[in-house]
mmCIF file of C-alpha atoms and ligand atoms in Angstrom:
data_model
loop_
_atom_site.group_PDB
_atom_site.id
_atom_site.type_symbol
_atom_site.label_atom_id
_atom_site.label_comp_id
_atom_site.label_asym_id
_atom_site.label_seq_id
_atom_site.Cartn_x
_atom_site.Cartn_y
_atom_site.Cartn_z
ATOM 1 C CA MET P 1 -0.039 -0.040 0.165
ATOM 2 C CA GLU P 2 1.834 3.195 -0.776
ATOM 3 C CA ILE P 3 -1.132 5.190 -0.810
ATOM 4 C CA GLU P 4 1.670 8.472 -0.980
ATOM 5 C CA LYS P 5 2.003 7.367 -4.935
ATOM 6 C CA TRP P 6 -1.873 8.131 -5.086
ATOM 7 C CA SER P 7 -3.367 11.162 -6.975
ATOM 8 C CA HIS P 8 -6.796 9.628 -8.159
ATOM 9 C CA VAL P 9 -8.922 6.888 -7.012
ATOM 10 C CA PHE P 10 -11.968 5.650 -7.898
ATOM 11 C CA LYS P 11 -14.296 4.658 -5.093
ATOM 12 C CA LEU P 12 -17.142 1.701 -5.796
ATOM 13 C CA ASP P 13 -20.667 0.954 -4.028
ATOM 14 C CA PRO P 14 -20.887 -2.522 -3.765
ATOM 15 C CA GLU P 15 -24.830 -1.459 -3.564
ATOM 16 C CA LYS P 16 -24.683 0.671 -7.090
ATOM 17 C CA GLU P 17 -24.879 -1.473 -10.571
ATOM 18 C CA LEU P 18 -21.683 -1.423 -12.637
ATOM 19 C CA SER P 19 -21.199 -3.776 -15.652
ATOM 20 C CA ASP P 20 -18.299 -5.710 -16.411
ATOM 21 C CA GLN P 21 -17.405 -3.373 -19.367
ATOM 22 C CA ALA P 22 -17.697 -0.334 -17.465
ATOM 23 C CA LEU P 23 -15.506 -2.104 -14.532
ATOM 24 C CA GLU P 24 -12.560 -3.017 -16.848
ATOM 25 C CA SER P 25 -12.434 0.889 -17.814
ATOM 26 C CA VAL P 26 -12.559 1.851 -14.710
ATOM 27 C CA CYS P 27 -10.078 -0.730 -13.602
ATOM 28 C CA GLU P 28 -7.671 -0.054 -16.436
ATOM 29 C CA SER P 29 -8.269 3.814 -16.684
ATOM 30 C CA GLY P 30 -4.853 4.296 -15.212
ATOM 31 C CA THR P 31 -6.269 5.095 -11.516
ATOM 32 C CA ASP P 32 -3.818 4.469 -8.933
ATOM 33 C CA ALA P 33 -6.631 2.069 -6.255
ATOM 34 C CA ILE P 34 -10.070 1.063 -6.231
ATOM 35 C CA ILE P 35 -11.875 2.031 -2.468
ATOM 36 C CA ILE P 36 -14.330 -0.354 -2.279
ATOM 37 C CA GLY P 37 -17.257 1.571 0.375
ATOM 38 C CA GLY P 38 -20.218 3.312 1.118
ATOM 39 C CA THR P 39 -22.742 4.494 3.707
ATOM 40 C CA LEU P 40 -25.940 2.192 3.189
ATOM 41 C CA ASN P 41 -26.712 -1.474 2.533
ATOM 42 C CA VAL P 42 -22.907 -2.107 2.279
ATOM 43 C CA THR P 43 -22.767 -6.074 3.310
ATOM 44 C CA PHE P 44 -20.532 -9.079 3.103
ATOM 45 C CA ASP P 45 -21.884 -10.353 0.420
ATOM 46 C CA ASN P 46 -22.020 -7.284 -2.173
ATOM 47 C CA THR P 47 -18.760 -6.306 -0.757
ATOM 48 C CA ILE P 48 -16.858 -9.650 -1.305
ATOM 49 C CA GLU P 49 -18.357 -10.025 -4.818
ATOM 50 C CA LEU P 50 -17.390 -6.740 -5.736
ATOM 51 C CA LEU P 51 -14.005 -7.474 -4.609
ATOM 52 C CA GLY P 52 -13.912 -10.563 -6.986
ATOM 53 C CA ARG P 53 -14.748 -8.674 -9.688
ATOM 54 C CA VAL P 54 -11.729 -5.795 -9.175
ATOM 55 C CA ARG P 55 -9.711 -8.954 -8.615
ATOM 56 C CA ARG P 56 -9.198 -9.227 -12.086
ATOM 57 C CA TYR P 57 -7.132 -6.122 -12.395
ATOM 58 C CA ALA P 58 -3.546 -5.282 -11.553
ATOM 59 C CA LEU P 59 -4.654 -2.806 -9.044
ATOM 60 C CA PRO P 60 -5.071 -2.082 -5.437
ATOM 61 C CA CYS P 61 -8.267 -2.815 -3.939
ATOM 62 C CA MET P 62 -8.806 -0.903 -0.325
ATOM 63 C CA LEU P 63 -12.123 -1.729 1.890
ATOM 64 C CA GLU P 64 -12.994 1.199 3.375
ATOM 65 C CA VAL P 65 -15.101 0.108 6.707
ATOM 66 C CA SER P 66 -18.683 1.090 7.248
ATOM 67 C CA ASN P 67 -19.681 -1.631 8.741
ATOM 68 C CA ILE P 68 -18.522 -4.632 10.991
ATOM 69 C CA GLU P 69 -20.398 -7.080 9.606
ATOM 70 C CA ALA P 70 -19.107 -6.488 5.706
ATOM 71 C CA VAL P 71 -15.302 -6.717 7.219
ATOM 72 C CA VAL P 72 -14.244 -8.933 4.576
ATOM 73 C CA PRO P 73 -10.668 -10.367 4.329
ATOM 74 C CA GLY P 74 -8.546 -10.565 1.265
ATOM 75 C CA PHE P 75 -8.019 -6.832 0.516
ATOM 76 C CA ASP P 76 -4.809 -5.261 -0.074
ATOM 77 C CA GLY P 77 -5.781 -2.758 2.781
ATOM 78 C CA TYR P 78 -8.291 -1.332 5.014
ATOM 79 C CA PHE P 79 -9.428 2.275 5.675
ATOM 80 C CA ILE P 80 -11.128 2.996 8.741
ATOM 81 C CA PRO P 81 -13.133 6.255 9.287
ATOM 82 C CA LEU P 82 -12.685 8.297 11.974
ATOM 83 C CA VAL P 83 -15.336 11.117 11.755
ATOM 84 C CA LEU P 84 -13.816 14.188 13.509
ATOM 85 C CA ASN P 85 -16.791 16.414 12.963
ATOM 86 C CA ALA P 86 -19.612 13.547 13.754
ATOM 87 C CA GLN P 87 -21.764 14.541 17.064
ATOM 88 C CA ASN P 88 -22.687 11.081 17.436
ATOM 89 C CA PRO P 89 -19.863 9.605 19.200
ATOM 90 C CA GLU P 90 -20.079 6.243 17.608
ATOM 91 C CA TRP P 91 -19.045 7.205 14.885
ATOM 92 C CA ILE P 92 -16.187 9.259 16.291
ATOM 93 C CA LEU P 93 -14.829 5.799 18.303
ATOM 94 C CA GLY P 94 -18.048 4.250 18.993
ATOM 95 C CA ALA P 95 -18.437 1.268 16.201
ATOM 96 C CA HIS P 96 -14.603 1.508 16.374
ATOM 97 C CA ALA P 97 -14.138 0.166 19.980
ATOM 98 C CA ARG P 98 -16.899 -3.008 19.321
ATOM 99 C CA GLY P 99 -14.812 -3.389 15.984
ATOM 100 C CA LEU P 100 -11.593 -4.077 18.177
ATOM 101 C CA GLU P 101 -13.644 -6.448 20.713
ATOM 102 C CA GLU P 102 -14.807 -8.726 18.264
ATOM 103 C CA HIS P 103 -11.824 -8.449 15.133
ATOM 104 C CA GLY P 104 -9.103 -6.833 17.859
ATOM 105 C CA PRO P 105 -6.996 -10.149 17.916
ATOM 106 C CA PHE P 106 -7.026 -10.959 14.283
ATOM 107 C CA ILE P 107 -6.360 -7.447 12.702
ATOM 108 C CA ARG P 108 -3.010 -7.465 10.740
ATOM 109 C CA TRP P 109 -2.112 -3.560 11.754
ATOM 110 C CA ASP P 110 0.272 -3.217 8.715
ATOM 111 C CA GLU P 111 -2.664 -2.970 6.455
ATOM 112 C CA VAL P 112 -5.247 -0.565 8.917
ATOM 113 C CA MET P 113 -4.917 2.550 7.998
ATOM 114 C CA VAL P 114 -7.094 4.814 9.918
ATOM 115 C CA GLU P 115 -8.737 7.926 8.144
ATOM 116 C CA GLY P 116 -10.010 11.558 10.095
ATOM 117 C CA TYR P 117 -13.112 12.657 8.091
ATOM 118 C CA VAL P 118 -14.598 15.942 7.759
ATOM 119 C CA ILE P 119 -18.144 15.800 5.929
ATOM 120 C CA GLY P 120 -18.730 18.720 4.462
ATOM 121 C CA ASN P 121 -22.422 17.867 3.145
ATOM 122 C CA PRO P 122 -25.621 18.531 5.413
ATOM 123 C CA GLU P 123 -27.363 16.260 2.773
ATOM 124 C CA SER P 124 -25.013 13.175 2.389
ATOM 125 C CA ALA P 125 -26.437 9.839 3.760
ATOM 126 C CA ALA P 126 -23.010 9.993 5.984
ATOM 127 C CA ALA P 127 -23.665 13.220 7.542
ATOM 128 C CA ARG P 128 -26.963 12.376 8.843
ATOM 129 C CA LEU P 129 -25.624 8.679 10.027
ATOM 130 C CA THR P 130 -22.940 10.627 12.108
ATOM 131 C CA ALA P 131 -24.774 13.907 13.099
ATOM 132 C CA ALA P 132 -21.736 15.386 11.221
ATOM 133 C CA ASP P 133 -21.349 19.042 12.371
ATOM 134 C CA THR P 134 -21.324 20.497 8.830
ATOM 135 C CA GLN P 135 -20.683 24.099 9.095
ATOM 136 C CA LEU P 136 -17.644 24.850 7.975
ATOM 137 C CA ASP P 137 -14.974 27.369 7.458
ATOM 138 C CA GLU P 138 -11.382 28.166 6.561
ATOM 139 C CA GLY P 139 -10.840 28.124 10.465
ATOM 140 C CA ARG P 140 -12.979 25.292 10.981
ATOM 141 C CA MET P 141 -11.488 22.995 8.773
ATOM 142 C CA LYS P 142 -7.649 24.090 9.652
ATOM 143 C CA ALA P 143 -8.588 23.070 13.299
ATOM 144 C CA TYR P 144 -9.571 19.691 11.786
ATOM 145 C CA ALA P 145 -7.006 19.473 9.424
ATOM 146 C CA ARG P 146 -4.277 20.066 12.344
ATOM 147 C CA MET P 147 -6.243 17.882 14.606
ATOM 148 C CA ALA P 148 -5.819 14.680 12.157
ATOM 149 C CA ASP P 149 -2.199 15.752 11.382
ATOM 150 C CA GLN P 150 -0.740 16.639 13.896
ATOM 151 C CA MET P 151 -2.687 15.865 17.504
ATOM 152 C CA LEU P 152 -3.696 12.655 16.254
ATOM 153 C CA LYS P 153 -0.915 11.808 13.994
ATOM 154 C CA LEU P 154 -3.062 10.077 11.231
ATOM 155 C CA PRO P 155 -1.869 8.850 8.134
ATOM 156 C CA ILE P 156 -4.963 10.352 5.796
ATOM 157 C CA PHE P 157 -7.157 13.520 6.492
ATOM 158 C CA TYR P 158 -10.474 12.916 4.437
ATOM 159 C CA ILE P 159 -12.484 15.861 3.196
ATOM 160 C CA GLU P 160 -15.721 14.279 2.431
ATOM 161 C CA TYR P 161 -18.196 16.074 0.459
ATOM 162 C CA SER P 162 -20.021 12.812 -1.219
ATOM 163 C CA GLY P 163 -23.065 13.575 -3.285
ATOM 164 C CA THR P 164 -21.811 17.509 -3.833
ATOM 165 C CA TYR P 165 -18.679 19.506 -5.000
ATOM 166 C CA GLY P 166 -17.538 21.236 -2.286
ATOM 167 C CA ASP P 167 -15.279 24.533 -1.603
ATOM 168 C CA ALA P 168 -11.646 24.401 -3.172
ATOM 169 C CA ALA P 169 -10.721 27.347 -1.011
ATOM 170 C CA LEU P 170 -11.354 25.157 2.321
ATOM 171 C CA VAL P 171 -9.045 22.230 0.784
ATOM 172 C CA LYS P 172 -6.533 24.912 0.212
ATOM 173 C CA ALA P 173 -6.834 26.285 3.752
ATOM 174 C CA ALA P 174 -6.455 22.659 5.076
ATOM 175 C CA GLN P 175 -3.164 21.467 2.302
ATOM 176 C CA GLN P 176 -1.684 25.002 3.731
ATOM 177 C CA VAL P 177 -1.532 23.307 7.529
ATOM 178 C CA VAL P 178 -1.096 20.006 6.925
ATOM 179 C CA HIS P 179 2.970 18.276 6.758
ATOM 180 C CA ASN P 180 2.346 14.565 6.861
ATOM 181 C CA SER P 181 -1.627 13.810 6.567
ATOM 182 C CA ARG P 182 -2.049 12.647 3.073
ATOM 183 C CA ILE P 183 -5.193 15.020 2.255
ATOM 184 C CA PHE P 184 -7.794 12.902 0.512
ATOM 185 C CA TYR P 185 -10.501 14.603 -1.214
ATOM 186 C CA GLY P 186 -13.781 12.978 -2.445
ATOM 187 C CA GLY P 187 -17.538 14.512 -3.157
ATOM 188 C CA GLY P 188 -19.072 15.368 -6.517
ATOM 189 C CA ILE P 189 -16.488 15.293 -8.869
ATOM 190 C CA ARG P 190 -18.170 15.112 -12.265
ATOM 191 C CA THR P 191 -15.708 16.681 -14.676
ATOM 192 C CA ALA P 192 -12.066 17.035 -15.382
ATOM 193 C CA GLU P 193 -12.164 20.948 -14.703
ATOM 194 C CA GLN P 194 -13.360 20.054 -10.985
ATOM 195 C CA ALA P 195 -11.351 17.176 -10.340
ATOM 196 C CA ALA P 196 -7.948 19.457 -11.382
ATOM 197 C CA GLU P 197 -9.065 22.049 -9.076
ATOM 198 C CA MET P 198 -9.136 19.804 -6.365
ATOM 199 C CA ALA P 199 -5.796 18.359 -7.315
ATOM 200 C CA GLN P 200 -4.333 21.025 -6.948
ATOM 201 C CA TRP P 201 -4.662 21.472 -3.181
ATOM 202 C CA ALA P 202 -5.781 17.538 -2.117
ATOM 203 C CA ASP P 203 -3.260 14.911 -2.361
ATOM 204 C CA THR P 204 -5.786 12.684 -3.941
ATOM 205 C CA ILE P 205 -8.764 12.736 -5.537
ATOM 206 C CA VAL P 206 -11.569 10.720 -4.883
ATOM 207 C CA VAL P 207 -14.402 10.112 -7.680
ATOM 208 C CA GLY P 208 -17.538 7.694 -6.650
ATOM 209 C CA ASN P 209 -21.219 8.783 -8.233
ATOM 210 C CA SER P 210 -20.083 10.012 -11.213
ATOM 211 C CA LEU P 211 -19.269 6.586 -12.500
ATOM 212 C CA TYR P 212 -22.635 5.499 -12.238
ATOM 213 C CA THR P 213 -24.190 8.724 -13.879
ATOM 214 C CA ASP P 214 -21.684 9.622 -16.310
ATOM 215 C CA LEU P 215 -18.899 7.437 -16.921
ATOM 216 C CA GLU P 216 -17.232 8.872 -19.726
ATOM 217 C CA ALA P 217 -16.473 12.257 -17.397
ATOM 218 C CA ALA P 218 -15.532 10.102 -14.447
ATOM 219 C CA LEU P 219 -12.934 8.293 -16.415
ATOM 220 C CA ALA P 220 -11.883 11.710 -17.765
ATOM 221 C CA THR P 221 -11.072 12.888 -14.560
ATOM 222 C CA VAL P 222 -7.976 10.805 -14.010
ATOM 223 C CA GLU P 223 -5.726 12.413 -16.881
ATOM 224 C CA ALA P 224 -7.261 15.563 -15.521
ATOM 225 C CA VAL P 225 -5.784 14.386 -12.318
ATOM 226 C CA LYS P 226 -2.296 13.273 -13.490
ATOM 227 C CA LYS P 227 -1.714 16.207 -15.418
ATOM 228 C CA ILE P 228 -1.921 18.677 -12.384
ATOM 229 C CA LYS P 229 0.661 16.186 -10.368
ATOM 230 C CA GLU P 230 2.890 16.201 -13.194
HETATM 231 C C1 1GP A 1 -17.815 9.060 -1.324
HETATM 232 O O1 1GP A 1 -15.648 10.839 -1.563
HETATM 233 C C2 1GP A 1 -16.795 9.968 -2.199
HETATM 234 O O2 1GP A 1 -17.513 8.668 -0.051
HETATM 235 C C3 1GP A 1 -16.329 10.124 -3.578
HETATM 236 O O3 1GP A 1 -17.558 11.351 -3.493
HETATM 237 O O4 1GP A 1 -19.351 10.001 -4.956
HETATM 238 O O5 1GP A 1 -19.848 12.408 -4.512
HETATM 239 O O6 1GP A 1 -17.907 11.413 -6.140
HETATM 240 P P1 1GP A 1 -18.940 11.282 -4.784
#
């Protein structure tokens, strides 16, 4: 898992349909990795099925764990979100404690990375589930960024606007104060221009939903990001 080399990843939702042909173009697009994850209706069965399909291709495949019941062995690595702006403590460390009670002795820690999440879209399923405080300005964003990077020393600071395109100025604000965490930006990227804009400030761009609505435009984000990072 060399996430420091990843500038672009696609996030696939096990609940959503993607044809074999579409999956092939996603996996052969030049993206750096696939993350499998979603907020609702992620099950062991739909996760393992999608992993099996992605495994036909050579790129790394990570599971973003959102449901303890859906932890499937055999991924290259596991991302564990810790929602820094959740107001429901379950999603800060509650679910994590229960996960460790169940799986603690079996976890291979070199395969696990914790993501410090900040959720910015109040309408997203993730914001509703976690009761996220989505009132973000540059000062607040910098505070969360320092929390992930300096205070908690997390490998990933994930700015999540799932379903809507976020404010690039906030991503820039985070970038100004983060020294070590890798900054992931995901949310509402539908065009190459949007991907390029966020790639100025985020280390890694995550594209999810648009794969299911406009595949060609989603695929074009790979090259747009790679150009910025050249
Ligand atoms: C979702 O950050 C990802 O967790 C990507 O967001 O689905 O809106 O592209 P979109």
